PDB file of C-alpha atoms in Angstrom:
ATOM      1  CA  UNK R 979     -19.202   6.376   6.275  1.00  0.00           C
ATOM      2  CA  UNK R 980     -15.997   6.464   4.415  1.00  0.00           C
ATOM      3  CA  UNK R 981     -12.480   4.178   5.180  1.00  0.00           C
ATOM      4  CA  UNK R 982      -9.551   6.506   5.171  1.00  0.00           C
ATOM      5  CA  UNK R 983      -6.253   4.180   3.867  1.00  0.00           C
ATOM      6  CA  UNK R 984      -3.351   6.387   4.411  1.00  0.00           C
ATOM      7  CA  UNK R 985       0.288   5.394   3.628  1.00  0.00           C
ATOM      8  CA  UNK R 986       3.059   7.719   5.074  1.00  0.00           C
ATOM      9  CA  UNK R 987       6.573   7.512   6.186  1.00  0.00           C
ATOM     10  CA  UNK R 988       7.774   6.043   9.436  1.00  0.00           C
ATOM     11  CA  UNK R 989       8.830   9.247  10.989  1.00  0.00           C
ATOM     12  CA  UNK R 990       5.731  10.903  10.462  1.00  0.00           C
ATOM     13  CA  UNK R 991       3.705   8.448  12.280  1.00  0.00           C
ATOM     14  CA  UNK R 992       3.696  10.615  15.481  1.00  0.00           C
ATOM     15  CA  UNK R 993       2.473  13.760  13.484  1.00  0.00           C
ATOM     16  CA  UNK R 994      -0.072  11.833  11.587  1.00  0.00           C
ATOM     17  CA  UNK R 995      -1.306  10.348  15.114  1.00  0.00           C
ATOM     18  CA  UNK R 996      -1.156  14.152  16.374  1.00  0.00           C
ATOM     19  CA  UNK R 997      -2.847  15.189  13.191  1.00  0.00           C
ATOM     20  CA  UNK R 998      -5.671  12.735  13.460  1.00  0.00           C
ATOM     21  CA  UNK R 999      -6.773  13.594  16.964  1.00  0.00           C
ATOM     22  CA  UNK R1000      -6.799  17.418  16.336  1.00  0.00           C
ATOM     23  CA  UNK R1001      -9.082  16.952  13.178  1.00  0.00           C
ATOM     24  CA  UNK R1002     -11.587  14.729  15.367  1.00  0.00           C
ATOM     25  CA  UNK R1003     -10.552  10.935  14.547  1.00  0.00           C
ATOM     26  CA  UNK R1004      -8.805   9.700  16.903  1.00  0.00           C
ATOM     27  CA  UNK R1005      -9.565   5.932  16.686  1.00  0.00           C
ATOM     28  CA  UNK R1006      -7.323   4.547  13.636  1.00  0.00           C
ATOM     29  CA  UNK R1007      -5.360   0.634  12.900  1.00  0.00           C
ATOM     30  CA  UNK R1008      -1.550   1.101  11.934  1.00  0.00           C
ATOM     31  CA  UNK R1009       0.393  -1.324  10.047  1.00  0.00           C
ATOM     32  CA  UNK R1010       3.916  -1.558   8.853  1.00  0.00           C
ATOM     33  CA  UNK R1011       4.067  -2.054   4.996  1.00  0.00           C
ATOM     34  CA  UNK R1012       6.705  -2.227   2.307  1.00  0.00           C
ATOM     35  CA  UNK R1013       5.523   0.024  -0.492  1.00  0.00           C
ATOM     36  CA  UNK R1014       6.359   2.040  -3.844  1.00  0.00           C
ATOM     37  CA  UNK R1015       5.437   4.341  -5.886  1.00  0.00           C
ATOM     38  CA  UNK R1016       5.492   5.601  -9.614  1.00  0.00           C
ATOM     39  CA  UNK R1017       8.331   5.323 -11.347  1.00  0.00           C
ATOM     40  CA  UNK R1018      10.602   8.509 -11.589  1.00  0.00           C
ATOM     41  CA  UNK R1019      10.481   9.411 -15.006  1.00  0.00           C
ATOM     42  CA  UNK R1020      11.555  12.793 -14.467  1.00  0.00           C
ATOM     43  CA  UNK R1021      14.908  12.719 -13.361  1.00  0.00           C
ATOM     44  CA  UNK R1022      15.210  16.642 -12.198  1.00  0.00           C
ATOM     45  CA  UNK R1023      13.271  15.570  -9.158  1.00  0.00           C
ATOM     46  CA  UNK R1024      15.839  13.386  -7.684  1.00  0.00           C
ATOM     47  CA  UNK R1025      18.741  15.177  -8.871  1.00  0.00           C
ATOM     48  CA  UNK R1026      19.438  17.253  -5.945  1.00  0.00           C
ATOM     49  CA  UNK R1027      19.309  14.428  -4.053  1.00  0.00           C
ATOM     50  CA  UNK R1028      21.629  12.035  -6.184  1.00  0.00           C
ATOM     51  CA  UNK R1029      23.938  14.879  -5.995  1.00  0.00           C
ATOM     52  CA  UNK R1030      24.044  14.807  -2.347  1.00  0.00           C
ATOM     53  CA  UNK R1031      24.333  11.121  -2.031  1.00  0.00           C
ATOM     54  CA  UNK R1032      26.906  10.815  -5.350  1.00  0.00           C
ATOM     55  CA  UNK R1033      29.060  13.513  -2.353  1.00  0.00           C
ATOM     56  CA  UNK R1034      28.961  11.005   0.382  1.00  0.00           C
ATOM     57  CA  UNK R1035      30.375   8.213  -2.242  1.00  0.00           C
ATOM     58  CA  UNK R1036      33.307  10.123  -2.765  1.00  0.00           C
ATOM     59  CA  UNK R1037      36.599   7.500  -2.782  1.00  0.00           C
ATOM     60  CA  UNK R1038      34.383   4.773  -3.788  1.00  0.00           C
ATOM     61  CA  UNK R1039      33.785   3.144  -7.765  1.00  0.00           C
ATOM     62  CA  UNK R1040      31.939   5.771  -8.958  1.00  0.00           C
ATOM     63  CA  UNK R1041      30.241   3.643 -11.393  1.00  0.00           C
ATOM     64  CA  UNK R1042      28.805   1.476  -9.245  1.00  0.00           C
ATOM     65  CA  UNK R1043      28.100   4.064  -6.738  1.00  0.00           C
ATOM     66  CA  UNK R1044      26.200   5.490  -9.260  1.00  0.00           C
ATOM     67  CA  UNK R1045      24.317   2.504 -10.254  1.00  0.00           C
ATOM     68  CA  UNK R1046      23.666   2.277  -6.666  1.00  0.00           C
ATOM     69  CA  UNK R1047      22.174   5.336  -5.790  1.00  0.00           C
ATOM     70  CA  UNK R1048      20.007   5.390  -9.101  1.00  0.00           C
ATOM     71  CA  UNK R1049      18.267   1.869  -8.095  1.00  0.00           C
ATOM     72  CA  UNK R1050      17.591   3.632  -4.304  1.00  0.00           C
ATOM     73  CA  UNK R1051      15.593   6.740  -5.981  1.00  0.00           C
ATOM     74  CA  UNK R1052      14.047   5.605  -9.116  1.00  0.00           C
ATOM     75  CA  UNK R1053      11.728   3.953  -6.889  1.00  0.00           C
ATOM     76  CA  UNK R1054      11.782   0.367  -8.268  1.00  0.00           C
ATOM     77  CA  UNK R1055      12.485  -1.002  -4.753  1.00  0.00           C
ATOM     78  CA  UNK R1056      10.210  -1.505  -1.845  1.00  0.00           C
ATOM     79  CA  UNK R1057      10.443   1.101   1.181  1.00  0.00           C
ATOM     80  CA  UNK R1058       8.921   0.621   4.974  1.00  0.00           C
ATOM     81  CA  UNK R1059       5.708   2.915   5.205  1.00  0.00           C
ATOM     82  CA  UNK R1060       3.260   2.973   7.813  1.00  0.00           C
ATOM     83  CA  UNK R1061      -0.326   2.759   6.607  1.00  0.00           C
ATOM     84  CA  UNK R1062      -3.101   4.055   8.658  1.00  0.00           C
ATOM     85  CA  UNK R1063      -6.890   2.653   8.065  1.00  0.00           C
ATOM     86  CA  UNK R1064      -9.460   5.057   9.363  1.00  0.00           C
ATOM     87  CA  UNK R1065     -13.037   4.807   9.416  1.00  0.00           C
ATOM     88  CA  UNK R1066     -15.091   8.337   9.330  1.00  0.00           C
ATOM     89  CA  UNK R1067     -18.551   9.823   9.202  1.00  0.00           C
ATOM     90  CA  UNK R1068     -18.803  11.216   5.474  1.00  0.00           C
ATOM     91  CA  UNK R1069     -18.857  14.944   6.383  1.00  0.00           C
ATOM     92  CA  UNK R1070     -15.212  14.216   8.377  1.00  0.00           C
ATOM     93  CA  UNK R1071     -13.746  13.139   5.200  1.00  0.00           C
ATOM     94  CA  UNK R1072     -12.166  16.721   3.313  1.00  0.00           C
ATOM     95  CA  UNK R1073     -10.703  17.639   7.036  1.00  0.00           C
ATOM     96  CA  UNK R1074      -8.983  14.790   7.860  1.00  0.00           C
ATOM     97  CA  UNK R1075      -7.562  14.119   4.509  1.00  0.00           C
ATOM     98  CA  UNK R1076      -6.198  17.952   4.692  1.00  0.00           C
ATOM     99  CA  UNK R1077      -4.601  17.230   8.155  1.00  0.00           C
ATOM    100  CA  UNK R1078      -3.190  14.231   7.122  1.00  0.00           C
ATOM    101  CA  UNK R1079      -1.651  15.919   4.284  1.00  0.00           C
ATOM    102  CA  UNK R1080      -0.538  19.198   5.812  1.00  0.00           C
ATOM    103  CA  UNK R1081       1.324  16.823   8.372  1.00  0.00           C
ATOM    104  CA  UNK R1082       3.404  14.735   5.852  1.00  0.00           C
ATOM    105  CA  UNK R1083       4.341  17.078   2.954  1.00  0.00           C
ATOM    106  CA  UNK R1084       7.764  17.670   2.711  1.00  0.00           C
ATOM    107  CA  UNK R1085      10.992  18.876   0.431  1.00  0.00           C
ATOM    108  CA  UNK R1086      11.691  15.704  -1.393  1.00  0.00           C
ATOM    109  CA  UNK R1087       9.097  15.835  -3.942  1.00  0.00           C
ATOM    110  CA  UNK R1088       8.347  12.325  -4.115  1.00  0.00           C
ATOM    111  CA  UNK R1089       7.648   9.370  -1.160  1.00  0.00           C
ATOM    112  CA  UNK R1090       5.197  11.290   0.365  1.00  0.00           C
ATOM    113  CA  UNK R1091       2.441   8.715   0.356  1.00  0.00           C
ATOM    114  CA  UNK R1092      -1.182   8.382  -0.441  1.00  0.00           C
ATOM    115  CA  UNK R1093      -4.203   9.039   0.829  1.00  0.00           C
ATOM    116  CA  UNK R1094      -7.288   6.299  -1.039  1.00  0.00           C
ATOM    117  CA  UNK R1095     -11.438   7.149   0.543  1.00  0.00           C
ATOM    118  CA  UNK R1096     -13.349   4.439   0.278  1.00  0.00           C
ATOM    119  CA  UNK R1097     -17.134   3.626   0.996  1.00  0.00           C
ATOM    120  CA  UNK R1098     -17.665   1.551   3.876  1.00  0.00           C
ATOM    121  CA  UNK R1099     -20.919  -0.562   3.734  1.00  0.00           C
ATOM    122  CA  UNK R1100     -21.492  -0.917   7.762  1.00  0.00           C
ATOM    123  CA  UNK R1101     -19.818  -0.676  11.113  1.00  0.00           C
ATOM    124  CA  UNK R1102     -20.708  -2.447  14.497  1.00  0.00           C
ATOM    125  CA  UNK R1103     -19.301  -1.673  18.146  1.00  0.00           C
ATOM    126  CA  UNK R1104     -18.593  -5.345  19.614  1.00  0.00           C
ATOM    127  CA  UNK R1105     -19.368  -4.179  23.026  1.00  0.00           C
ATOM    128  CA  UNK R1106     -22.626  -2.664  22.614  1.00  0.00           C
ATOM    129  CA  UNK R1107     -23.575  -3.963  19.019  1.00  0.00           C
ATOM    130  CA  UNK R1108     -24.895  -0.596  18.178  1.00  0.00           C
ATOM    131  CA  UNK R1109     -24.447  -0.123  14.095  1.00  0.00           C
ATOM    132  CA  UNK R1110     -23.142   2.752  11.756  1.00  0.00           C
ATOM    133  CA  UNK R1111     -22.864   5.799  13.087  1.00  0.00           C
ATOM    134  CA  UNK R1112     -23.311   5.650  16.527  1.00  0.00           C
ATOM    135  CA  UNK R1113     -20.873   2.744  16.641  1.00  0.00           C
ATOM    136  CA  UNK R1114     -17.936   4.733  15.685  1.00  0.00           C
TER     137      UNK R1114
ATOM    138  CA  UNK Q 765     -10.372   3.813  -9.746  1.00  0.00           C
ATOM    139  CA  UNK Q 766     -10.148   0.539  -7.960  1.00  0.00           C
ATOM    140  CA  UNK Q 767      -8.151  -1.007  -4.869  1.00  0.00           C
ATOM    141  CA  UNK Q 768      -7.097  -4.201  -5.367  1.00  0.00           C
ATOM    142  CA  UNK Q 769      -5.803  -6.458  -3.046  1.00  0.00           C
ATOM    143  CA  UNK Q 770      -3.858  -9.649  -3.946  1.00  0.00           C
ATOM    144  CA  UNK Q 771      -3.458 -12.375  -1.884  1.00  0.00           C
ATOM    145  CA  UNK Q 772      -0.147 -14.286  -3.014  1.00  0.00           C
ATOM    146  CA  UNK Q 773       2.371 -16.514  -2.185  1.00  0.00           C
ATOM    147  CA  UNK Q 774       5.121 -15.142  -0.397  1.00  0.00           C
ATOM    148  CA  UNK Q 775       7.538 -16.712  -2.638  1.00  0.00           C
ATOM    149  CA  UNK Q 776       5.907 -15.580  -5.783  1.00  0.00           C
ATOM    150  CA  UNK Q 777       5.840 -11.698  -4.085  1.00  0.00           C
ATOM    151  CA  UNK Q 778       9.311 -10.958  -6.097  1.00  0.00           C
ATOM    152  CA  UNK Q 779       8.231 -12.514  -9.555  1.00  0.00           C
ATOM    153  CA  UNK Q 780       4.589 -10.864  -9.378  1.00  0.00           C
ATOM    154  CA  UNK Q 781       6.505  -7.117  -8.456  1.00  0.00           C
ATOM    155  CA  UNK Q 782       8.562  -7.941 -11.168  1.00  0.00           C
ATOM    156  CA  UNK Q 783       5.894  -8.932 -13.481  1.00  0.00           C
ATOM    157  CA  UNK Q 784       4.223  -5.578 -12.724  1.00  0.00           C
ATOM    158  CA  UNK Q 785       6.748  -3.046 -13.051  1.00  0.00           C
ATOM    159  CA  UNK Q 786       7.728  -4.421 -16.454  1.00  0.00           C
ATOM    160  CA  UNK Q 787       3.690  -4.598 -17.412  1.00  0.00           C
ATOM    161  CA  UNK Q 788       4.283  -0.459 -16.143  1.00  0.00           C
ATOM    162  CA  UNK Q 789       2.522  -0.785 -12.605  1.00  0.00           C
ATOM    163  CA  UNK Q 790       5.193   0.549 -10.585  1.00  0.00           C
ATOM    164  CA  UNK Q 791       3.202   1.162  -7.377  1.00  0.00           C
ATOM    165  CA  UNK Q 792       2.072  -1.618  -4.797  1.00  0.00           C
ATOM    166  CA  UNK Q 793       2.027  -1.214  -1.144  1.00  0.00           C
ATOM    167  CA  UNK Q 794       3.225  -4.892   0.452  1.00  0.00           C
ATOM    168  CA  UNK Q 795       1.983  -6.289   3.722  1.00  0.00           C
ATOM    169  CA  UNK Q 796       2.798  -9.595   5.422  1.00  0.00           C
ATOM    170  CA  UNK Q 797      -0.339 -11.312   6.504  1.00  0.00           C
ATOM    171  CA  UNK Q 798      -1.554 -14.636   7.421  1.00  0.00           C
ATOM    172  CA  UNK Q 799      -4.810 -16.364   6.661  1.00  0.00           C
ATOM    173  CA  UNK Q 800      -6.587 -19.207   5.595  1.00  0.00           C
ATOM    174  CA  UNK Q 801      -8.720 -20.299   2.598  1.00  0.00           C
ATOM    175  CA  UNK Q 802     -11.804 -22.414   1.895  1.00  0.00           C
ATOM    176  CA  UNK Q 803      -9.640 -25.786   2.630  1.00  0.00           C
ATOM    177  CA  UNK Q 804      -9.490 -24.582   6.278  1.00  0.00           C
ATOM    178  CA  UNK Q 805      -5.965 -24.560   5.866  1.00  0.00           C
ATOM    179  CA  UNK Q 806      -3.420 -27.736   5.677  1.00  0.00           C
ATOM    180  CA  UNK Q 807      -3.774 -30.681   7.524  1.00  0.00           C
ATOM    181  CA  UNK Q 808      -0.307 -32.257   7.721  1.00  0.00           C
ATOM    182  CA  UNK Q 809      -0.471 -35.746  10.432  1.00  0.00           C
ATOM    183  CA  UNK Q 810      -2.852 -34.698  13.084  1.00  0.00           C
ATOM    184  CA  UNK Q 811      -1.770 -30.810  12.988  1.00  0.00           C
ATOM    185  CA  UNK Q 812      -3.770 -28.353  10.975  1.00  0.00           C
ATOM    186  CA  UNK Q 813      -2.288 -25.200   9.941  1.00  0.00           C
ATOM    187  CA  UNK Q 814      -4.622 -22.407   9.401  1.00  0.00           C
ATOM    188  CA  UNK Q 815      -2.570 -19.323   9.703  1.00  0.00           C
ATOM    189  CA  UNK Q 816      -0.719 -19.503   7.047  1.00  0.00           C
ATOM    190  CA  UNK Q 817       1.924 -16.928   5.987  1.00  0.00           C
ATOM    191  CA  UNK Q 818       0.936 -14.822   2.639  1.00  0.00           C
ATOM    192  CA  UNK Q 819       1.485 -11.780   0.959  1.00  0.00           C
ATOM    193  CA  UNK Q 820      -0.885  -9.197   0.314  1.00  0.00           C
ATOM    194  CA  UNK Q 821       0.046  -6.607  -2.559  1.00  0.00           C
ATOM    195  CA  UNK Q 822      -2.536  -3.520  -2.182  1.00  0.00           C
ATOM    196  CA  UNK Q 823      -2.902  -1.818  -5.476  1.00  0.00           C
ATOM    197  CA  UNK Q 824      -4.788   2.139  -6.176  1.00  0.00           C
ATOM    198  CA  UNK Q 825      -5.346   1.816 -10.037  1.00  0.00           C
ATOM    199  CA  UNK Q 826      -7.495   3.679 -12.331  1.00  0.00           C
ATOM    200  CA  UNK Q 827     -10.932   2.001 -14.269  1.00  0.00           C
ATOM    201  CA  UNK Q 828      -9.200   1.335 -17.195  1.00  0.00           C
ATOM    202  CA  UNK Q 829      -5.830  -0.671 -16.097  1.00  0.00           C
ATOM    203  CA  UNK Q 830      -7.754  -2.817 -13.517  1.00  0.00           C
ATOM    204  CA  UNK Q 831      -8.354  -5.522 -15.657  1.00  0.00           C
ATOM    205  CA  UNK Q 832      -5.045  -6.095 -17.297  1.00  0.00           C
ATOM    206  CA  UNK Q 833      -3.626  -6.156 -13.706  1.00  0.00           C
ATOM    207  CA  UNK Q 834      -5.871  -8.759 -12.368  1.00  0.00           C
ATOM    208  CA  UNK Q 835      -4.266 -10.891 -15.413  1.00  0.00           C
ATOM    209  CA  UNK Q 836      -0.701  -9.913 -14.732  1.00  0.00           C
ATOM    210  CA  UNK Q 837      -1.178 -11.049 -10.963  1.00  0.00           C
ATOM    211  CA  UNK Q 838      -3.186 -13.875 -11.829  1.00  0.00           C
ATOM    212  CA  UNK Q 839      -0.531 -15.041 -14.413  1.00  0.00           C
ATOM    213  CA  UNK Q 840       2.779 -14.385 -12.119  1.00  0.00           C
ATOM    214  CA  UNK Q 841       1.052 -15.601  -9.233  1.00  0.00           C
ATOM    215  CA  UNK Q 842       0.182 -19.171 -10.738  1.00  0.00           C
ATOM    216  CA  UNK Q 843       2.410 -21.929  -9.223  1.00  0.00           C
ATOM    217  CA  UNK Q 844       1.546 -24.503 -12.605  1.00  0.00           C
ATOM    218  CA  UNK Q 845      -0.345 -23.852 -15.601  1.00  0.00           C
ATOM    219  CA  UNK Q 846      -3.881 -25.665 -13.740  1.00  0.00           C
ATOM    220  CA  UNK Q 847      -2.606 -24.170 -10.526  1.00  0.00           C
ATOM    221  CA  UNK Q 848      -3.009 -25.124  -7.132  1.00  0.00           C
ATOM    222  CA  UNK Q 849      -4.714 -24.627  -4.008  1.00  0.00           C
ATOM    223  CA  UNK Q 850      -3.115 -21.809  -1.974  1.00  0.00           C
ATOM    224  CA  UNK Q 851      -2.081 -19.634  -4.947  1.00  0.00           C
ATOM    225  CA  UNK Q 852      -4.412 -16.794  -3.633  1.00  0.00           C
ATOM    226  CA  UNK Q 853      -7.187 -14.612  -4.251  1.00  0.00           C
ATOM    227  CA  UNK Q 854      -7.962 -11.094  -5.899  1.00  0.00           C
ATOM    228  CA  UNK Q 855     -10.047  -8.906  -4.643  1.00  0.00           C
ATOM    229  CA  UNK Q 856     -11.009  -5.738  -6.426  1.00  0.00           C
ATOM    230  CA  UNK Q 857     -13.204  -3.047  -4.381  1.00  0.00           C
ATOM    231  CA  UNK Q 858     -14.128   0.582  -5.140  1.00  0.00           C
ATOM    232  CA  UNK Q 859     -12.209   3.138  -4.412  1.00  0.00           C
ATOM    233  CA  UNK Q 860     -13.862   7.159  -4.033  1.00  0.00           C
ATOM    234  CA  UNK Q 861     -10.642   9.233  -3.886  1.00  0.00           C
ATOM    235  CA  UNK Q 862      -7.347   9.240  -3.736  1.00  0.00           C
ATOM    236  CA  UNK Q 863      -5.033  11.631  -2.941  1.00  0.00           C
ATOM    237  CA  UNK Q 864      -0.984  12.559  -3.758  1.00  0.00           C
ATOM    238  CA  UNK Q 865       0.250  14.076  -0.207  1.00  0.00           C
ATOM    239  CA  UNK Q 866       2.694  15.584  -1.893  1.00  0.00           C
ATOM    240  CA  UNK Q 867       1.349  17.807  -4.709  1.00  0.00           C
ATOM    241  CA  UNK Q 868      -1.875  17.621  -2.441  1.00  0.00           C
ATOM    242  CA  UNK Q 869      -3.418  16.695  -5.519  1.00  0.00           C
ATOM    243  CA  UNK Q 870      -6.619  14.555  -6.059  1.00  0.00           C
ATOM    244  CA  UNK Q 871      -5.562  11.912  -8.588  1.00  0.00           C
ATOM    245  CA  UNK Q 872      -3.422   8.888  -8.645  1.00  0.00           C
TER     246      UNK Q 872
END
């Protein structure tokens, strides 16, 4: 059995959720978290984006505007997330990764999230106290 | 690779992000959690408190940086040099895969 850690952005939580139960898991814990990433070292990735925001500044100090927008997208600061455990039989793993990927990939290159697969030792069903497998 | 998961002090949480960007370990997912340690929490008059309100920095990181950010934590986290009860724990478990959603690539 494997733990699935997934950490996505807010407004995908309802296609992740959607995504889970059409690949077969749809038992999962949800959190919110702050998170970040890597740092941006390359700065082409944002650029589009800085130029969009930089727009929106317009009539404001451009300096600090600048300064402003730079600190929101070199990803120094902590963003909400929503992280998703789930816990699946080891021949699940590859399909639900894919779904959870295919349902959060999108244009802005980076902020996407992670997905981490980790082993999980044992599992046990409160009600019943059957173990492993059967219990999940 | 590794996962760790730090359990700090929720007024250290700025100094030990800090601390780890400028060591060059940008990326920490931060929950709010409560808990309590092996004191069974604080007894303060007749009340004991044993939810008490920490920080938990969750950490993917490959083999070979692990152990320099268990010291960087373990430094930043410290509330003296000798420390104190309630500074936190570490705790480092293995980690199979991890994967970028969005390259859809299998790596850190």
């Amino acid at each position: 059995m494997k733990e699935i850690i997934a950490v996505v952005r807010m407004n995908r939580t309802n296609a992740t959720k959607k995504a889970l139960i059409e690949s077969g898991a749809a038992g999962f814990t949800a959190l919110k978290v702050m998170g970040r990433g890597k740092l941006v070292e390359d700065k082409g990735v944002i650029a589009a984006r800085k130029a969009n925001m930089m727009e929106l500044a317009i009539g404001e100090d451009a300096k600090e505007a600048e300064q402003l927008i730079d600190g929101f997208l070199d990803g120094q600061r902590l963003f909400p997330r929503r992280m998703f455990h789930v816990i699946a039989k080891n021949q699940d793993v590859d399909q639900i990764v894919q779904a959870i990927m295919n349902a959060n990939r999108t244009e802005n290159k980076v902020g996407d999230g992670k997905i981490f697969v980790l082993p999980i030792a044992e599992v046990v069903r409160i009600r019943t106290a059957e173990r492993n497998e059967v219990a999940l | 690779m590794y996962l760790i998961k730090a359990v700090v002090r929720p007024e250290k949480r700025d100094e030990v992000l800090y601390e780890l960007t400028s060591a060059g370990f940008n990326a920490a997912t931060v929950v709010d959690v409560v808990g309590r340690g092996k004191q069974k929490g604080i007894k303060i008059g007749n009340i004991v408190y044993d939810e008490i309100p920490k920080v938990m920095i969750i950490m993917a990181v490959k083999d070979a940086d692990k152990d320099d950010i268990v010291s960087v934590i373990m430094r930043a986290a410290k509330t003296s040099e000798k420390g104190a009860f309630g500074d936190g724990k570490i705790f480092v478990s293995p980690l199979e895969e991890a994967y970028t959603v969005s390259t859809g690539a299998k790596e850190l």
